Coordinates of C-alpha atoms in Angstrom, one line a residue:
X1 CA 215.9 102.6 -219.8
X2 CA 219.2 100.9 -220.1
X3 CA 222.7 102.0 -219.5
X4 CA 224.4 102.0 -222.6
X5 CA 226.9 99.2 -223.0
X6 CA 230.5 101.2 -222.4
X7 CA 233.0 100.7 -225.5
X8 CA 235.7 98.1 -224.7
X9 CA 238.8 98.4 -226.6
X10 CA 239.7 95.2 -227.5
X11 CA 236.3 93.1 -227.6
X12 CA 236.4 93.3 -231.3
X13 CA 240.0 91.6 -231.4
X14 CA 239.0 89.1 -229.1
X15 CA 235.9 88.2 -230.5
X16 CA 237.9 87.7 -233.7
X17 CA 239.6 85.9 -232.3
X18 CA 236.8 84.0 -230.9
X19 CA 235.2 83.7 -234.3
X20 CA 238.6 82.1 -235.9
X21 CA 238.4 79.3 -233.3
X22 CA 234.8 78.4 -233.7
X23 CA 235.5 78.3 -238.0
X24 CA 238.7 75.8 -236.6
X25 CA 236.3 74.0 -235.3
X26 CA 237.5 74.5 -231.6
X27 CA 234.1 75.6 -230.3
X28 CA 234.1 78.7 -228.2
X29 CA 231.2 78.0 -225.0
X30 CA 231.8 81.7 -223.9
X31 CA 234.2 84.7 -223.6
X32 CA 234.2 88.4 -222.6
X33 CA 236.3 91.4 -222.5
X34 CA 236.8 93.9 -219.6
X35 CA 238.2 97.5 -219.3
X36 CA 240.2 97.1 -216.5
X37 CA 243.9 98.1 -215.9
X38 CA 245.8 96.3 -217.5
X39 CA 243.0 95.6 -220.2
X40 CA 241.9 91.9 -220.1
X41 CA 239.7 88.9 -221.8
X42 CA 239.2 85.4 -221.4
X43 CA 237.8 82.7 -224.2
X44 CA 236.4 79.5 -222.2
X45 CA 236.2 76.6 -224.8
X46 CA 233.2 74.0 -224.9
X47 CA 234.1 70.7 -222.9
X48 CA 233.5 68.6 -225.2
X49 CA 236.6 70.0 -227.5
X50 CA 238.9 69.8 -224.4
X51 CA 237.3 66.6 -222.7
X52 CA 239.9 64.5 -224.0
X53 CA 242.8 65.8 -222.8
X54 CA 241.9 67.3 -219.7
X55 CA 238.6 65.4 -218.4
X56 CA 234.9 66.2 -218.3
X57 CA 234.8 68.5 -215.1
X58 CA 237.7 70.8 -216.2
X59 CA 237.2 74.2 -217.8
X60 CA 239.9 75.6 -220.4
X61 CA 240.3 78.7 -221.3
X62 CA 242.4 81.0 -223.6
X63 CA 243.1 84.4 -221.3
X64 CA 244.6 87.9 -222.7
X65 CA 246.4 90.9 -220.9
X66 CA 247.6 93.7 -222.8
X67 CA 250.5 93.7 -221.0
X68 CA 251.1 89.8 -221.0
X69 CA 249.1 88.8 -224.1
X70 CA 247.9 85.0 -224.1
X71 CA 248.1 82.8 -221.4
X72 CA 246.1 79.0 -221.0
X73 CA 244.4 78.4 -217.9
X74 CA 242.4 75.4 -216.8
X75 CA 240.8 74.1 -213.3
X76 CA 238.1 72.7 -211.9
X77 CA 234.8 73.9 -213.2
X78 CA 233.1 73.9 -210.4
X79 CA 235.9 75.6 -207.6
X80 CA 235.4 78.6 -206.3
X81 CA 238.9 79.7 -206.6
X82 CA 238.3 80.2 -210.4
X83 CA 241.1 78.5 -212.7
X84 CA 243.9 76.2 -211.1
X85 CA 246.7 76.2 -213.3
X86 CA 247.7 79.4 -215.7
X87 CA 250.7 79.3 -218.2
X88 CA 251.9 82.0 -220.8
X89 CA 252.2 81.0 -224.3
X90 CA 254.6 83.4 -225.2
X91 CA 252.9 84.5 -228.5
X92 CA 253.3 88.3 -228.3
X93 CA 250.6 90.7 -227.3
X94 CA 248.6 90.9 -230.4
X95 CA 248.5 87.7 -232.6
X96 CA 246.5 87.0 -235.4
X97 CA 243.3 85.0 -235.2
X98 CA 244.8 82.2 -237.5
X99 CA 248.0 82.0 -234.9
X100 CA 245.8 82.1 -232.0
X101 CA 243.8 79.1 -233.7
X102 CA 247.4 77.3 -234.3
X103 CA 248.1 78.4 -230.1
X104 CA 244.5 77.0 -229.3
X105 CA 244.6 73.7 -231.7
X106 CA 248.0 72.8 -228.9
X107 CA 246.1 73.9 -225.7
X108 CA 243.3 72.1 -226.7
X109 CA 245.3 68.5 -227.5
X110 CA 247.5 68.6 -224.4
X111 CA 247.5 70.1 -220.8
X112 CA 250.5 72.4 -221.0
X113 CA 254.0 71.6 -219.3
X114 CA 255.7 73.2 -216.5
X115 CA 257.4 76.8 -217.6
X116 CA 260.4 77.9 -216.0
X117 CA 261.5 81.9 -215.5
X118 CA 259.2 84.4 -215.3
X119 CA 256.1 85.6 -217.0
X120 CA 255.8 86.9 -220.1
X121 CA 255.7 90.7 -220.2
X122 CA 255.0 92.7 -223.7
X123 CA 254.4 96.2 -222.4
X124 CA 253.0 98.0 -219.6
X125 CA 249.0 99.5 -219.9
X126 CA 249.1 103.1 -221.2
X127 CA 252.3 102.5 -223.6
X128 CA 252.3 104.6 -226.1
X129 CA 253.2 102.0 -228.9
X130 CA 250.7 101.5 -231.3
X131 CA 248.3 98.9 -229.6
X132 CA 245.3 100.9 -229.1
X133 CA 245.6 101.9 -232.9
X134 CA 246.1 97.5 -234.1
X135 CA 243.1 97.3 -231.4
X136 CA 241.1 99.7 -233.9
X137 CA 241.8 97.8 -236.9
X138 CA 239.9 94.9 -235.6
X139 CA 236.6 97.6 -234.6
X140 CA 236.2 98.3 -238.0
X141 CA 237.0 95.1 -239.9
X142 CA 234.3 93.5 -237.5

């Protein structure tokens, strides 16, 4: 028998989110949610919507953290050091799907600049300010 899968808070949100980028047409190859602490996700697109702007061999992905929200990350598919290059995009903790797919449509067209000052930082895991209850909201619209 199997273990049963364990409930992770915001899987529905990012799998919204997800969905919203495949109907824009920006093909989703993968993503996944984890409970750790601080909560976090990644959506890795397919190569062939990012192989014009940042080559065949590199993998792109759309990363969440409650406590930083979205970042872009990118790097050689095949290193074992996982993704080179990781830049906020400064779009709050909890964006719509339809603003993520506006964030995604300029990740996807061009390799991000260089950022200056520090990361962005929305709250801290285990704030009591409403996230785990605009988590919800996406559980039972999906």
């Amino acid at each position: 028998m199997s273990e049963p899968t364990p409930y992770i808070s915001q899987a529905p949100y990012i799998e919204a989110i997800a969905e919203a980028l495949d109907a824009a047409g920006l093909t989703v190859a993968d993503w996944n949610a984890d409970d750790n602490d601080p909560r976090d996700a990644y959506i890795e697109f397919d190569r062939q919507i990012t192989a014009p702007a940042y080559g065949d061999d590199t993998e792109v992905n759309l990363l969440w953290r409650e406590d930083r929200g979205w970042m872009a990350g990118w790097g050689d598919a095949d290193s074992h050091n996982g993704l080179d290059w990781i830049v906020d995009l400064y779009c709050g903790a909890l964006p719509t799907p339809e603003e993520m797919v506006t964030e995604a449509r300029a990740v996807v067209a061009k390799i991000p600049g260089p950022q200056g000052g520090p990361y962005g930082r929305y709250r801290d895991s285990g704030d009591d300010d409403g996230l785990d209850t605009q988590l919800a909201t996406y559980h039972r619209n999906h």
